[in-house]
mmCIF file of C-alpha atoms in Angstrom:
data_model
loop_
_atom_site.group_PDB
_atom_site.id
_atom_site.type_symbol
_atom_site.label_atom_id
_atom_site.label_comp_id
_atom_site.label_asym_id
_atom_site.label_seq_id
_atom_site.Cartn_x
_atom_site.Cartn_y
_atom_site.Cartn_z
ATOM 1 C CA UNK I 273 97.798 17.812 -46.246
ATOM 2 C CA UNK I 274 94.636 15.863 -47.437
ATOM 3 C CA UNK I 275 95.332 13.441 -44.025
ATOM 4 C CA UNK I 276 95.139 16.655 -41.801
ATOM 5 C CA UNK I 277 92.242 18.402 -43.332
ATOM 6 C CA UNK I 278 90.064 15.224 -42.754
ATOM 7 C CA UNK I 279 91.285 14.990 -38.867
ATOM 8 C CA UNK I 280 90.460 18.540 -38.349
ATOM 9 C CA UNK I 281 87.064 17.602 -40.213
ATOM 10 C CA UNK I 282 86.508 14.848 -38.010
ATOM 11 C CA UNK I 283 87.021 16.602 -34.991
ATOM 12 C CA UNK I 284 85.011 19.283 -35.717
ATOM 13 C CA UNK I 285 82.343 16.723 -36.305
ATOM 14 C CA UNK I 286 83.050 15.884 -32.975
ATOM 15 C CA UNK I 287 82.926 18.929 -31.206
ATOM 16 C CA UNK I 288 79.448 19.247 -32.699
ATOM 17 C CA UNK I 289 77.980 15.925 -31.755
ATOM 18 C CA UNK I 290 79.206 16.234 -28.415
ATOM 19 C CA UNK I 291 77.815 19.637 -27.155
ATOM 20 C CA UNK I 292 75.220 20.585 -24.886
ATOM 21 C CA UNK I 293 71.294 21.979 -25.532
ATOM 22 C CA UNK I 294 71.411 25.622 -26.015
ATOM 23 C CA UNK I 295 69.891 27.819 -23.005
ATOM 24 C CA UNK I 296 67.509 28.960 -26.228
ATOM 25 C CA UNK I 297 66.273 25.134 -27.074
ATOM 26 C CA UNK I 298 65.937 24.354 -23.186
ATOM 27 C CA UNK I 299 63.447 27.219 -23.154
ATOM 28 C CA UNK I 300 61.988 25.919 -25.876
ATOM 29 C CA UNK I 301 61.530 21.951 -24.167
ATOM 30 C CA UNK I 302 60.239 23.573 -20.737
ATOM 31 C CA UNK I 303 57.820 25.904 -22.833
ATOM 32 C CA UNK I 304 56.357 22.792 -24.545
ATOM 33 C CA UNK I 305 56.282 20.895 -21.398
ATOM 34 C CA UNK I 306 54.363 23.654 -19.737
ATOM 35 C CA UNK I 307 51.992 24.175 -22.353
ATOM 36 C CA UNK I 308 51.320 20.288 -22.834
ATOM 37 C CA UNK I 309 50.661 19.737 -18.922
ATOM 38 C CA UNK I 310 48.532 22.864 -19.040
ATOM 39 C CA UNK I 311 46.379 21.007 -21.916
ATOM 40 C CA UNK I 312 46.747 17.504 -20.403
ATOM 41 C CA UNK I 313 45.941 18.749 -16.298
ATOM 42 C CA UNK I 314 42.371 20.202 -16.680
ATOM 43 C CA UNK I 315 41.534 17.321 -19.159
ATOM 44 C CA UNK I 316 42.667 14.701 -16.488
ATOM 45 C CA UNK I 317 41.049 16.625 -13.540
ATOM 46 C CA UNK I 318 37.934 16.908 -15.717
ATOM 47 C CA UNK I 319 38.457 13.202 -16.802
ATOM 48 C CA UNK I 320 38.151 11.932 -12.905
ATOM 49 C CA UNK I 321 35.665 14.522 -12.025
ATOM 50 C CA UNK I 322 33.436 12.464 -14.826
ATOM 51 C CA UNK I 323 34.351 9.434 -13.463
ATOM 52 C CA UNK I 324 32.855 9.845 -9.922
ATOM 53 C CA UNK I 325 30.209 11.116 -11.130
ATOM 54 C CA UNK I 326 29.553 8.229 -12.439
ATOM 55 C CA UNK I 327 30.447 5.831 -10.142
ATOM 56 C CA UNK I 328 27.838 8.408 -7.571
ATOM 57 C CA UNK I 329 24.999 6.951 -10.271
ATOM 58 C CA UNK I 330 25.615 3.520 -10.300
ATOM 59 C CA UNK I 331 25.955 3.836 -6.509
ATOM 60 C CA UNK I 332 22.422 5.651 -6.349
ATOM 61 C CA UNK I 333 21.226 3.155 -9.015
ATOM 62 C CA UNK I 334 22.267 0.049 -7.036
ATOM 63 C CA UNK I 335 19.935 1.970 -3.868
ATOM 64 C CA UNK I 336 16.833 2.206 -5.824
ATOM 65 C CA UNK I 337 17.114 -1.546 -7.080
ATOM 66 C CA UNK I 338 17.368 -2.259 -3.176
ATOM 67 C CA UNK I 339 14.621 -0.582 -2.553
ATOM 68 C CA UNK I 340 12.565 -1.764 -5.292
ATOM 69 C CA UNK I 341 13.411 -5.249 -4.207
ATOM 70 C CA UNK I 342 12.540 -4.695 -0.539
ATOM 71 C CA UNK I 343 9.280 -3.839 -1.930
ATOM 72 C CA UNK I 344 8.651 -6.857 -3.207
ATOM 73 C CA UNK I 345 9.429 -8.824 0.158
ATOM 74 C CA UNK I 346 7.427 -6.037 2.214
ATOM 75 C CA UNK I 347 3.711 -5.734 0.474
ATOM 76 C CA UNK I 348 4.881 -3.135 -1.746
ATOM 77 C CA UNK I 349 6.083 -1.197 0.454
ATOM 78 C CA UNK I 350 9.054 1.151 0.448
ATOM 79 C CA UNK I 351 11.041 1.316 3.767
ATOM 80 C CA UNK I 352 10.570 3.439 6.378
ATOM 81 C CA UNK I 353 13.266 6.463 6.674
ATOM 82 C CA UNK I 354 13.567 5.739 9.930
ATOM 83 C CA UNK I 355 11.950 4.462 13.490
ATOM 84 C CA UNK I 356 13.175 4.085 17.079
ATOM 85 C CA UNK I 357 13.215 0.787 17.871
ATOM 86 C CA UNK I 358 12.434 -0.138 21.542
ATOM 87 C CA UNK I 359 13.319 -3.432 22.113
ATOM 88 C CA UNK I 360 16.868 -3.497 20.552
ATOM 89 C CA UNK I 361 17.660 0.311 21.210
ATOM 90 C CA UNK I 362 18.318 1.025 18.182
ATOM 91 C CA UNK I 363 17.416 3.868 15.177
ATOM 92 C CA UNK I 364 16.497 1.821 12.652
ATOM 93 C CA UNK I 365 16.404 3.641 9.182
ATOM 94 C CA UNK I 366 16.686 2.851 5.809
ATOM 95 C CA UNK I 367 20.520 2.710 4.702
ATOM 96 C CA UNK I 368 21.864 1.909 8.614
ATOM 97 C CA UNK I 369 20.816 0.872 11.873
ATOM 98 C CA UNK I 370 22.642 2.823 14.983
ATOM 99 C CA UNK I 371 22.917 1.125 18.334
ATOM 100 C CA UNK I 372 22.511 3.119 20.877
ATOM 101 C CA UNK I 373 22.995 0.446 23.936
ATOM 102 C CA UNK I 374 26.531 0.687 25.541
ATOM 103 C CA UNK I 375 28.367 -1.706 22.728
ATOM 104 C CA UNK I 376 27.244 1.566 19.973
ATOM 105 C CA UNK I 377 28.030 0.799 16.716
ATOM 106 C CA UNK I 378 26.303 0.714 13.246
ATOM 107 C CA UNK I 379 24.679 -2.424 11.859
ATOM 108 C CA UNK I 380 22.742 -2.750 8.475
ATOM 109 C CA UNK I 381 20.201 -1.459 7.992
ATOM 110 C CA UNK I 382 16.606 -2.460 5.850
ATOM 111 C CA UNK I 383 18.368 -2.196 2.278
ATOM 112 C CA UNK I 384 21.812 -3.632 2.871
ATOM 113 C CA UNK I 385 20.481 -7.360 2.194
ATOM 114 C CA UNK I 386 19.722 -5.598 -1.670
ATOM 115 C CA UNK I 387 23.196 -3.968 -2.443
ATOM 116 C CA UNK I 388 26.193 -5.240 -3.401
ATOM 117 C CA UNK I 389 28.094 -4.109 -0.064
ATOM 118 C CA UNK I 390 28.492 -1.101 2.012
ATOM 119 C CA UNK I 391 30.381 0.800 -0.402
ATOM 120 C CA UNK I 392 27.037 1.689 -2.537
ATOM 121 C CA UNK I 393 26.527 4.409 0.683
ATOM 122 C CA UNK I 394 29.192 6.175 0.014
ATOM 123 C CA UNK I 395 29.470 8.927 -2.248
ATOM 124 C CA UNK I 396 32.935 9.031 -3.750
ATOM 125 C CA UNK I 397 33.080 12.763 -4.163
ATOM 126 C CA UNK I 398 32.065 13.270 -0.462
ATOM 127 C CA UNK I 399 34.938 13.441 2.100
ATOM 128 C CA UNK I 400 33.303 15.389 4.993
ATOM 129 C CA UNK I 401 31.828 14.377 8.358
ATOM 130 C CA UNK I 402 29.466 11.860 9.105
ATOM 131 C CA UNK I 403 26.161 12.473 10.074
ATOM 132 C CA UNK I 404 27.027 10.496 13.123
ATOM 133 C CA UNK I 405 30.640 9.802 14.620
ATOM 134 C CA UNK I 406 29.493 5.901 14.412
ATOM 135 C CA UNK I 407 28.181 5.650 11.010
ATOM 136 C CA UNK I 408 31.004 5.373 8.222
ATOM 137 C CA UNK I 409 28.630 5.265 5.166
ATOM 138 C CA UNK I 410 27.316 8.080 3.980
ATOM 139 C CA UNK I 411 26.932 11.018 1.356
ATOM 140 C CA UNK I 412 23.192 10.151 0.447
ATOM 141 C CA UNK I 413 19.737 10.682 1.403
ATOM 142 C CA UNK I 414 16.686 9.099 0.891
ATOM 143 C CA UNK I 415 12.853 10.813 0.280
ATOM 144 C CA UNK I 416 11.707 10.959 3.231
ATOM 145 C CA UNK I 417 8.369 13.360 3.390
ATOM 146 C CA UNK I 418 6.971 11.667 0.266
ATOM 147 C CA UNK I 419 8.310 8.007 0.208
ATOM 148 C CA UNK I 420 10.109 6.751 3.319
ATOM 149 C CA UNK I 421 8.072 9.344 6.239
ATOM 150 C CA UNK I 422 9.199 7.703 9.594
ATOM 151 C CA UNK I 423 8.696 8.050 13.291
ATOM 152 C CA UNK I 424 8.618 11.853 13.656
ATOM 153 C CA UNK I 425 8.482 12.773 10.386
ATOM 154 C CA UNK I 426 5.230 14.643 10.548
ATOM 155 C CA UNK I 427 2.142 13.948 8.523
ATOM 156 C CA UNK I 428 3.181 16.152 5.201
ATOM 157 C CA UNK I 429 0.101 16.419 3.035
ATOM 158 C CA UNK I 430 -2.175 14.401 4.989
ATOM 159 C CA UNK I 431 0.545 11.183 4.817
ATOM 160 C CA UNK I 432 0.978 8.757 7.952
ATOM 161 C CA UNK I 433 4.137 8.196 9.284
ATOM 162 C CA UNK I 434 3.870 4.284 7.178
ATOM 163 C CA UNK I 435 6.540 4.371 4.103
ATOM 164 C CA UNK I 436 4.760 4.882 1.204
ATOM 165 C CA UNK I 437 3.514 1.922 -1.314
ATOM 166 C CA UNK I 438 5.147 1.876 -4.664
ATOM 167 C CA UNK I 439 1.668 1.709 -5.954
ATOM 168 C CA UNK I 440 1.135 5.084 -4.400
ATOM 169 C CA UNK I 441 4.083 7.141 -6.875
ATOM 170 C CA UNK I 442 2.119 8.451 -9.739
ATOM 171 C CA UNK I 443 5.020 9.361 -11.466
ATOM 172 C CA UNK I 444 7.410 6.929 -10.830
ATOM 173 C CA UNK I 445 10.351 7.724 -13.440
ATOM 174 C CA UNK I 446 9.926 11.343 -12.472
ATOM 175 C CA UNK I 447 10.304 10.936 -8.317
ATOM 176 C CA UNK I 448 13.545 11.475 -6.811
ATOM 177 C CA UNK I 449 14.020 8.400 -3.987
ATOM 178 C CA UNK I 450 17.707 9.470 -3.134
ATOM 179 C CA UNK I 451 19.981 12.174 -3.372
ATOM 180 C CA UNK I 452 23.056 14.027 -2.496
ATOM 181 C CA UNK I 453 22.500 14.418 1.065
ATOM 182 C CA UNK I 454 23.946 17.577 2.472
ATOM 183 C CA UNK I 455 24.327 19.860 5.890
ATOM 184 C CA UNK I 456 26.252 22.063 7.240
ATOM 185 C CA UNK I 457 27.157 20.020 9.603
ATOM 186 C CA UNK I 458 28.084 16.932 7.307
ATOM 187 C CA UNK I 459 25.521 14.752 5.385
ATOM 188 C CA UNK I 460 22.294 14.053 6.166
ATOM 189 C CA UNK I 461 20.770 11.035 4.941
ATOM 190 C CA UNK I 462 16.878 12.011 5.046
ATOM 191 C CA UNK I 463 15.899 14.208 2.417
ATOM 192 C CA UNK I 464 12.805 16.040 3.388
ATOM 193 C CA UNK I 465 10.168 18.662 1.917
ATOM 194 C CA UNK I 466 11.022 22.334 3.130
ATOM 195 C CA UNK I 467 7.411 22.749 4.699
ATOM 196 C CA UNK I 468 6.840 19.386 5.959
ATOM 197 C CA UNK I 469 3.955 19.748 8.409
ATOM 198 C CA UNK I 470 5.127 18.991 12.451
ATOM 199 C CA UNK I 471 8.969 18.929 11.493
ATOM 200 C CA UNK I 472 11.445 21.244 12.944
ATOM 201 C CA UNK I 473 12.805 24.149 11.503
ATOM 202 C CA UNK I 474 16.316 22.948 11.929
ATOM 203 C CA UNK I 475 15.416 18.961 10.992
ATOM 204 C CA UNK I 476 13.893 20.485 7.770
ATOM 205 C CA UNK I 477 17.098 22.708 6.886
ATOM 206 C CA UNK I 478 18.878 19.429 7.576
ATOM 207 C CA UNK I 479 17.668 17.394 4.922
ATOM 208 C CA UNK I 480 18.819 19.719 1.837
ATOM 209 C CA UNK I 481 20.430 18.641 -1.494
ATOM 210 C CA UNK I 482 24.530 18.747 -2.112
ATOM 211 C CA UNK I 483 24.970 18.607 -5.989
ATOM 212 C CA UNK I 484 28.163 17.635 -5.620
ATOM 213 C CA UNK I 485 28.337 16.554 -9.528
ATOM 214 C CA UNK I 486 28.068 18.550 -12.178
ATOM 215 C CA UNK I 487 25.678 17.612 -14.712
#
């Protein structure tokens, strides 16, 4: 008698080992699931959001050490937003130079020799269109009424179209050289003053801030 009661015990033991999750405690594992990836999702989408952002200011960073540094080899001057130049046929500006001779194509342009590579002009939170179908790089502008001016750029508070010298920035900490180039149709890379004297309407709408980070 003692012999059976123990087999019977044992196989109970068994039938309680071996069975299945409840449909109660499987609610109870998806509900915890759900609620931890609803915790954990917004904290990782909020986790790379932060993480372009910064890797948009060390990219802007590594511009205005460029810059700096091309003032150094260039009389203290900053360079020019951008020129036609006749000889090559080429727009030369600051971040690229566009060929516009039957080959095409995009070479560098006055800062690349400063940067670290071509990646630096390319905003990693920017996946629209290109200013133009030739030039890859892009998602910033640079100050171009107050700083770079140009060919065509208009003479905005008495300025020539000569880039200004670094000499000439009374504030410098508080200028902004580049930017978060944006358009509505794509990025712009020339960041200019909404009255600039001689500029199109439509040039001047063109050369409006993105924000694409939040701060």
């Amino acid at each position: 008698m003692g012999m059976g009661r123990r087999e019977r015990g044992s196989e109970g033991a068994r039938d309680r080992g071996g069975r299945g999750f409840t449909l109660i405690e499987l609610l109870v594992v998806v509900a915890i699931v759900a609620l931890l990836l609803a915790i954990l999702v917004p904290a990782m989408g909020k986790a790379r959001k932060q993480a372009r952002r910064v890797v948009c200011l060390s990219n802007q960073k590594q511009i205005v050490l460029a810059m700096h540094s091309y003032t150094a080899d260039n009389g203290d001057r900053f360079p020019i937003a951008q020129y036609f130049d006749m000889s090559r046929g080429a727009w030369v500006a600051w971040d690229t130079t566009t060929l516009l001779t039957e080959s095409g194509g995009v070479q560098p342009g006055l800062i690349w020799q400063y940067t670290d590579g071509r990646a630096v002009q390319q905003c990693p939170s920017y996946d629209g269109p290109s200013m133009t179908a030739s030039d890859e790089y892009t998602g910033y502008n640079y100050n171009t009424s107050y700083i770079g001016r140009g060919q065509g750029e208009g003479a905005f508070g008495g300025m020539d179209d000569s880039p200004a010298l670094a000499t000439e920035i009374r504030r410098p900490s508080g200028t902004v050289i580049t930017g978060d180039g944006g358009y509505a149709s794509g990025a712009n890379k020339f960041m200019r003053a909404p009255l600039d004297v001689g500029v199109p309407e439509a040039l001047v709408h063109a050369g409006t801030q993105a924000y694409r980070h939040a701060s």
